[in-house]
mmCIF file of C-alpha atoms and ligand atoms in Angstrom:
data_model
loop_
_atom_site.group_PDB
_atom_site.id
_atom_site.type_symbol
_atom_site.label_atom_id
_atom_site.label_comp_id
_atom_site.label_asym_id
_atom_site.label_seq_id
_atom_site.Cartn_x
_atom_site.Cartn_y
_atom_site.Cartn_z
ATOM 1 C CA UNK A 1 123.106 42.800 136.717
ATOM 2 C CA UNK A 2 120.402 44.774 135.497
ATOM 3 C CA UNK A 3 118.762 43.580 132.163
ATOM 4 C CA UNK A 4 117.271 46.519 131.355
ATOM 5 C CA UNK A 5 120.813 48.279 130.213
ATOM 6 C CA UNK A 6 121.518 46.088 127.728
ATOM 7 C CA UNK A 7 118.155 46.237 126.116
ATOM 8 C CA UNK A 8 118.491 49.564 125.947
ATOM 9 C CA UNK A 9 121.365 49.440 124.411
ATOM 10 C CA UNK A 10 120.491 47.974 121.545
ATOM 11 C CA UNK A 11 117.317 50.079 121.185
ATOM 12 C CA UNK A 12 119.432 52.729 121.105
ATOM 13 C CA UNK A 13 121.583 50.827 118.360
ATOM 14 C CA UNK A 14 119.259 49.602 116.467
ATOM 15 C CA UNK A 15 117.571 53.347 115.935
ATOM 16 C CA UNK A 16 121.274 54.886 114.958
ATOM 17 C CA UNK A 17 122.017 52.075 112.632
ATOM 18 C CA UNK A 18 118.178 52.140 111.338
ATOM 19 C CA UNK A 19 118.362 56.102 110.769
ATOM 20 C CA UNK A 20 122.167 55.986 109.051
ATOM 21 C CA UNK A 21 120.665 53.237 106.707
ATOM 22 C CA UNK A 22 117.747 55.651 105.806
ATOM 23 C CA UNK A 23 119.994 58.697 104.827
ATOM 24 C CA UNK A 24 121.985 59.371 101.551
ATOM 25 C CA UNK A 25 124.870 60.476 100.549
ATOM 26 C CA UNK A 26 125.178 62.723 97.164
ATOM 27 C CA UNK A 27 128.468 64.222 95.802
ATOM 28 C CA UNK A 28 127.011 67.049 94.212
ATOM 29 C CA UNK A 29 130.047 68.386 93.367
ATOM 30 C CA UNK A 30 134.044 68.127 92.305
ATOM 31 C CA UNK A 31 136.151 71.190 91.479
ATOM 32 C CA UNK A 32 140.048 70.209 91.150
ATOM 33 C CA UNK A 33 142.556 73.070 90.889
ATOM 34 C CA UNK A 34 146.105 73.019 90.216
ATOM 35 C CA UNK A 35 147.933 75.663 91.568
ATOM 36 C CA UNK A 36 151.529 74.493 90.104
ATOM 37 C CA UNK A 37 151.285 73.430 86.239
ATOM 38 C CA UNK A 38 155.158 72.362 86.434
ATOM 39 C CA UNK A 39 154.228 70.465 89.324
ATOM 40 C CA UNK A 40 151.516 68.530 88.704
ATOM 41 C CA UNK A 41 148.069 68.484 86.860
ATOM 42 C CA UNK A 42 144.776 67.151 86.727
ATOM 43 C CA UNK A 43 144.368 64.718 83.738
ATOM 44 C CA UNK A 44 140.859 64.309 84.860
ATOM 45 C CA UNK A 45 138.411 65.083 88.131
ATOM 46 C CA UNK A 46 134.780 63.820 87.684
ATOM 47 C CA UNK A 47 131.720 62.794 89.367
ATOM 48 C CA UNK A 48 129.758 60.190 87.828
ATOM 49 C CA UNK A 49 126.329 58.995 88.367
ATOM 50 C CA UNK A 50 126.032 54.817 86.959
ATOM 51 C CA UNK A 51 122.577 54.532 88.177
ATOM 52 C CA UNK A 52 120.441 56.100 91.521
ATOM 53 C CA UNK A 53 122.384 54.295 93.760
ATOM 54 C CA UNK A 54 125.712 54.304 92.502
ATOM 55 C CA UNK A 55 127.646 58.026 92.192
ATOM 56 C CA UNK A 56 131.685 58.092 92.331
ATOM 57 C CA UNK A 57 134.628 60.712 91.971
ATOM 58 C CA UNK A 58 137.557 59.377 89.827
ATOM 59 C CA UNK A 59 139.828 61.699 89.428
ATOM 60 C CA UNK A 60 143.788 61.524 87.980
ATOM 61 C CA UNK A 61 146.742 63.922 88.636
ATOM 62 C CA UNK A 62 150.366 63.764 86.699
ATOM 63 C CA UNK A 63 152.874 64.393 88.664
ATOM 64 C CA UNK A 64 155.671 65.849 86.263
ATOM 65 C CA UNK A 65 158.645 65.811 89.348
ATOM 66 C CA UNK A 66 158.824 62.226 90.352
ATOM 67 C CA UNK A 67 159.641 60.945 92.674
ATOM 68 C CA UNK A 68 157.735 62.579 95.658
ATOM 69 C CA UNK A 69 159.342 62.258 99.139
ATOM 70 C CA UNK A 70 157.536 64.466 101.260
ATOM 71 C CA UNK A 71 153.960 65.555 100.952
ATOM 72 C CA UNK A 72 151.319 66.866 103.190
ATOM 73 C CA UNK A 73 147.571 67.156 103.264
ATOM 74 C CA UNK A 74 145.407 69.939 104.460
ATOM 75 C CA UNK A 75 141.752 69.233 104.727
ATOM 76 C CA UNK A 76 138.951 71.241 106.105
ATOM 77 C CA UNK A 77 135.148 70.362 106.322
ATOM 78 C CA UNK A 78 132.455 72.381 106.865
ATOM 79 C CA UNK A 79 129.100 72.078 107.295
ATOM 80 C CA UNK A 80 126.955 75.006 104.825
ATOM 81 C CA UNK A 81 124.253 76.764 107.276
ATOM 82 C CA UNK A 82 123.963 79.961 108.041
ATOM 83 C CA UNK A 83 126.071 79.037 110.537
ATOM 84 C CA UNK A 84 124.220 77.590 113.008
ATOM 85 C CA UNK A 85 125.908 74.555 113.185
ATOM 86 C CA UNK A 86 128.672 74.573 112.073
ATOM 87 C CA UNK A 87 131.163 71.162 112.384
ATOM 88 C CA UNK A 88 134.184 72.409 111.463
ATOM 89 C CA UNK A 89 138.010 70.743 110.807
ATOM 90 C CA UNK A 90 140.674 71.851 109.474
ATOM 91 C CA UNK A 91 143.741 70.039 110.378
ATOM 92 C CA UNK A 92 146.619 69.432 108.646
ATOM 93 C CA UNK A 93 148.845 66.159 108.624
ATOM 94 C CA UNK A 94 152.216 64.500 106.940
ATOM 95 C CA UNK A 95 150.874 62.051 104.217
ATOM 96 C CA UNK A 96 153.832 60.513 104.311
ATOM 97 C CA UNK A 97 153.200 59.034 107.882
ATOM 98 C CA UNK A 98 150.143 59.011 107.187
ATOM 99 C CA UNK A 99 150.206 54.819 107.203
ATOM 100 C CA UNK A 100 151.670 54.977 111.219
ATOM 101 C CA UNK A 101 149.727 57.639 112.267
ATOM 102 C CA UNK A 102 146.660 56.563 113.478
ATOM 103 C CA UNK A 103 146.200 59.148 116.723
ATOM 104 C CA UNK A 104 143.430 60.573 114.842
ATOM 105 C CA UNK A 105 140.085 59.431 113.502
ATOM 106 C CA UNK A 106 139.991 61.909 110.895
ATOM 107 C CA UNK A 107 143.277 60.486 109.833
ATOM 108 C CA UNK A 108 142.253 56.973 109.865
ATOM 109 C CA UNK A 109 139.057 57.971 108.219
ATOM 110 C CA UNK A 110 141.121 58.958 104.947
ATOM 111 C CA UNK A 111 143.638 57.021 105.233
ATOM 112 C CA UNK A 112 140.866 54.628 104.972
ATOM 113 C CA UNK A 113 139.714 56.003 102.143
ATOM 114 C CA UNK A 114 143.389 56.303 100.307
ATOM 115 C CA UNK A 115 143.797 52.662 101.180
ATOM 116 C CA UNK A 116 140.613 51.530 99.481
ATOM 117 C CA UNK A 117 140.525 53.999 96.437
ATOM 118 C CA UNK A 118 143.758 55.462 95.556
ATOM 119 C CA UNK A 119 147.046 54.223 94.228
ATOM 120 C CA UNK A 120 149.300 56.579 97.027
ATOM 121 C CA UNK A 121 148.493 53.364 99.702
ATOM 122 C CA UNK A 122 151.961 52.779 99.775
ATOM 123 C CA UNK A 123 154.889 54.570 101.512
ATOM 124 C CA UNK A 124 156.526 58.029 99.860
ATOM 125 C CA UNK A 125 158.083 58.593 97.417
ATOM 126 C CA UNK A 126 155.395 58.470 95.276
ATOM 127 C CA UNK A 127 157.090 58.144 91.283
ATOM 128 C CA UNK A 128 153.947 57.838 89.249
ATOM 129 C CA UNK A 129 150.648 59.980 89.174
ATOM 130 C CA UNK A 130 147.928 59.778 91.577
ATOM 131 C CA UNK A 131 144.956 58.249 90.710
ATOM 132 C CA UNK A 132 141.390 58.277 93.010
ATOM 133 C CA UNK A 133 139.111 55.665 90.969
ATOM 134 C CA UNK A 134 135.724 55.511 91.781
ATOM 135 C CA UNK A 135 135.146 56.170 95.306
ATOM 136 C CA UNK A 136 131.742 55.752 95.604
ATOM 137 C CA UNK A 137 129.188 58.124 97.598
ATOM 138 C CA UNK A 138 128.354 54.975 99.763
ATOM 139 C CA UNK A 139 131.213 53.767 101.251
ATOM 140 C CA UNK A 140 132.400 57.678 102.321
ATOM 141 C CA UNK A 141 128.847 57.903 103.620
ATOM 142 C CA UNK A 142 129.370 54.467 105.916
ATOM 143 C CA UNK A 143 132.652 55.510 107.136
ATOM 144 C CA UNK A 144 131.495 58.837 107.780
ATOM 145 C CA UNK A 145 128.714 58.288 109.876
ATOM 146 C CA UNK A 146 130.596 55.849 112.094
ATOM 147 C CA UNK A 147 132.909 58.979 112.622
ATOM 148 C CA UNK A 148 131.127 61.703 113.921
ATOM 149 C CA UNK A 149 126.921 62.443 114.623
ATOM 150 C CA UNK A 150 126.206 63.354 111.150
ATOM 151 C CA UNK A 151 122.923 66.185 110.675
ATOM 152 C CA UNK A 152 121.595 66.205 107.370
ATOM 153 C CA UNK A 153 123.120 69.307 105.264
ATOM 154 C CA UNK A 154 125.302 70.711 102.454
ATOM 155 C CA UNK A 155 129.042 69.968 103.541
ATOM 156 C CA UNK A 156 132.227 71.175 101.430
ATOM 157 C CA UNK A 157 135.215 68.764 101.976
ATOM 158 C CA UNK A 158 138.098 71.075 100.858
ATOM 159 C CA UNK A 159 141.994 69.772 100.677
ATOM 160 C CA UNK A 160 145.005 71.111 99.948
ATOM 161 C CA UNK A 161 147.922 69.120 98.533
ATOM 162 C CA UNK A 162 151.347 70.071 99.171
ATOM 163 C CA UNK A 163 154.860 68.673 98.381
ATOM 164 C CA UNK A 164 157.996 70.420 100.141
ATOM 165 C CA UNK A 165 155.559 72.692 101.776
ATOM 166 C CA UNK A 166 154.148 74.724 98.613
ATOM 167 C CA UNK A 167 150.461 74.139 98.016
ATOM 168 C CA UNK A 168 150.491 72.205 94.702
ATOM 169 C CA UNK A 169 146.572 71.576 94.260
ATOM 170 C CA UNK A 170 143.269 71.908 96.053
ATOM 171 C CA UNK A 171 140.347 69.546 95.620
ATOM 172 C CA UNK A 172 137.121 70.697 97.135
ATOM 173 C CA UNK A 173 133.953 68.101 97.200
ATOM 174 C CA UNK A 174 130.863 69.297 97.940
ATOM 175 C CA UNK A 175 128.083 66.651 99.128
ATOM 176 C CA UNK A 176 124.595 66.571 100.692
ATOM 177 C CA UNK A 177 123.622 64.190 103.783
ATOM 178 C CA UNK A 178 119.950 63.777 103.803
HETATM 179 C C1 NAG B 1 124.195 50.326 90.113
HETATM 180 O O1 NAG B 1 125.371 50.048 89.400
HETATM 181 C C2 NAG B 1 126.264 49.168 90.067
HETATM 182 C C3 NAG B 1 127.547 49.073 89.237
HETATM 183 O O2 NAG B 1 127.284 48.886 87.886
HETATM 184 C C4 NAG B 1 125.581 47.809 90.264
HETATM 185 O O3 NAG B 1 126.464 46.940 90.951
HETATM 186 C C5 NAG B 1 124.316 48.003 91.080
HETATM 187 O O4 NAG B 1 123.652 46.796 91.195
HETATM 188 C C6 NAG B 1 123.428 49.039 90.394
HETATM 189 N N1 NAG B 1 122.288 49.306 91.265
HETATM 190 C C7 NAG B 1 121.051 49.401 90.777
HETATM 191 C C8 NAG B 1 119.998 49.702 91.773
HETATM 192 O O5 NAG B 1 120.794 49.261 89.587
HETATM 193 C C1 NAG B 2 142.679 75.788 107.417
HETATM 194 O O1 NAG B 2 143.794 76.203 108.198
HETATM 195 C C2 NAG B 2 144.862 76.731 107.417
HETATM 196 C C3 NAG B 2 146.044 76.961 108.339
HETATM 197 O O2 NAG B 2 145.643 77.547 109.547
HETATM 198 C C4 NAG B 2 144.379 77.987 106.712
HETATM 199 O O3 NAG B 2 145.425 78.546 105.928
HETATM 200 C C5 NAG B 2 143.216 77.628 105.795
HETATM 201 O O4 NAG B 2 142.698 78.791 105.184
HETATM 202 C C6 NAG B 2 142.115 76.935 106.581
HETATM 203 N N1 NAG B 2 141.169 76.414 105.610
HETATM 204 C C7 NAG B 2 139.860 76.633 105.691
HETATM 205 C C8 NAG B 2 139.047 76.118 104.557
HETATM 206 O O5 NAG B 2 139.364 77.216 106.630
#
């Protein structure tokens, strides 16, 4: 076996892990929208800065017809250039499966997130509001770049939250990577 591979290897490791440590993360940021007052609303939707290191997004919605059996989740992400690279996704999934469906990373990737930071990390129905609390900056940014090649930029993270198919509310983050 040739030693040189492995070497190489973790040159090549070392230098990704080296250059995601380097970067940061900033929400810059939040907007939350409802777009169905009898549905639901947005008690709060924040960022917050506790020091340089340490920026969350907390945000609450009521839900005012409990319980919630069926929901889905449209997110998009885009990378703002002038279009010269643009990483775009826009896919659209069933949050209620979204625990067994693990087919795609972008799914994991926020179910990951759900699981950590939200209070919907259980099955549907869903019979009390939705809380996000404190998802720091950080720990989207260490996920992230173990996702996809990440170039530094402006990025909008824009999701749309329906239940029985009607678009109830849209949350759009934007960020920098840099
Ligand atoms: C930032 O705040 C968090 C939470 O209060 C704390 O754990 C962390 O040590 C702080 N970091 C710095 C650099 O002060
Ligand atoms: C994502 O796709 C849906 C369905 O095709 C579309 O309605 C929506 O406008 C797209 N969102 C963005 C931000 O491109």
């Amino acid at each position: 076996m040739n030693l040189q591979y492995p070497v190489l290897l973790n040159i090549i490791f070392l230098i990704c892990v080296h250059s995601v440590a380097n970067h940061r993360m900033e929400f810059t940021n939040v907007k939350c929208t409802t777009l169905d007052k009898e549905f639901s609303d947005f008690e709060y939707c924040y960022l917050k800065a506790a020091n340089r290191t340490y920026k969350y997004l907390s945000l609450k919605v009521r839900l005012f017809k409990v319980p919630v059996h069926q929901f889905s989740m449209n997110v998009a992400f885009h990378k703002r250039s002038n279009g010269l690279f643009p990483i775009n996704h826009n896919i659209t999934f069933d949050g209620c499966k979204m625990v067994a469906d693990n087919g795609s990373p972008w799914i994991s990737f926020l179910y990951g997130v759900i699981k950590e930071y939200s209070n919907i990390n259980h099955p549907c129905p869903y019979d009390h509001d939705v809380i996000v609390d404190k998802l720091p900056a950080q720990f989207l940014k260490q996920r992230f770049s173990s996702l996809l090649p990440f170039p530094e930029g402006d990025y909008v993270f824009n999701s749309n939250w329906m239940a029985y198919g009607i678009n109830r509310a849209n949350v759009r983050l934007h960020f920098s990577y840099t």
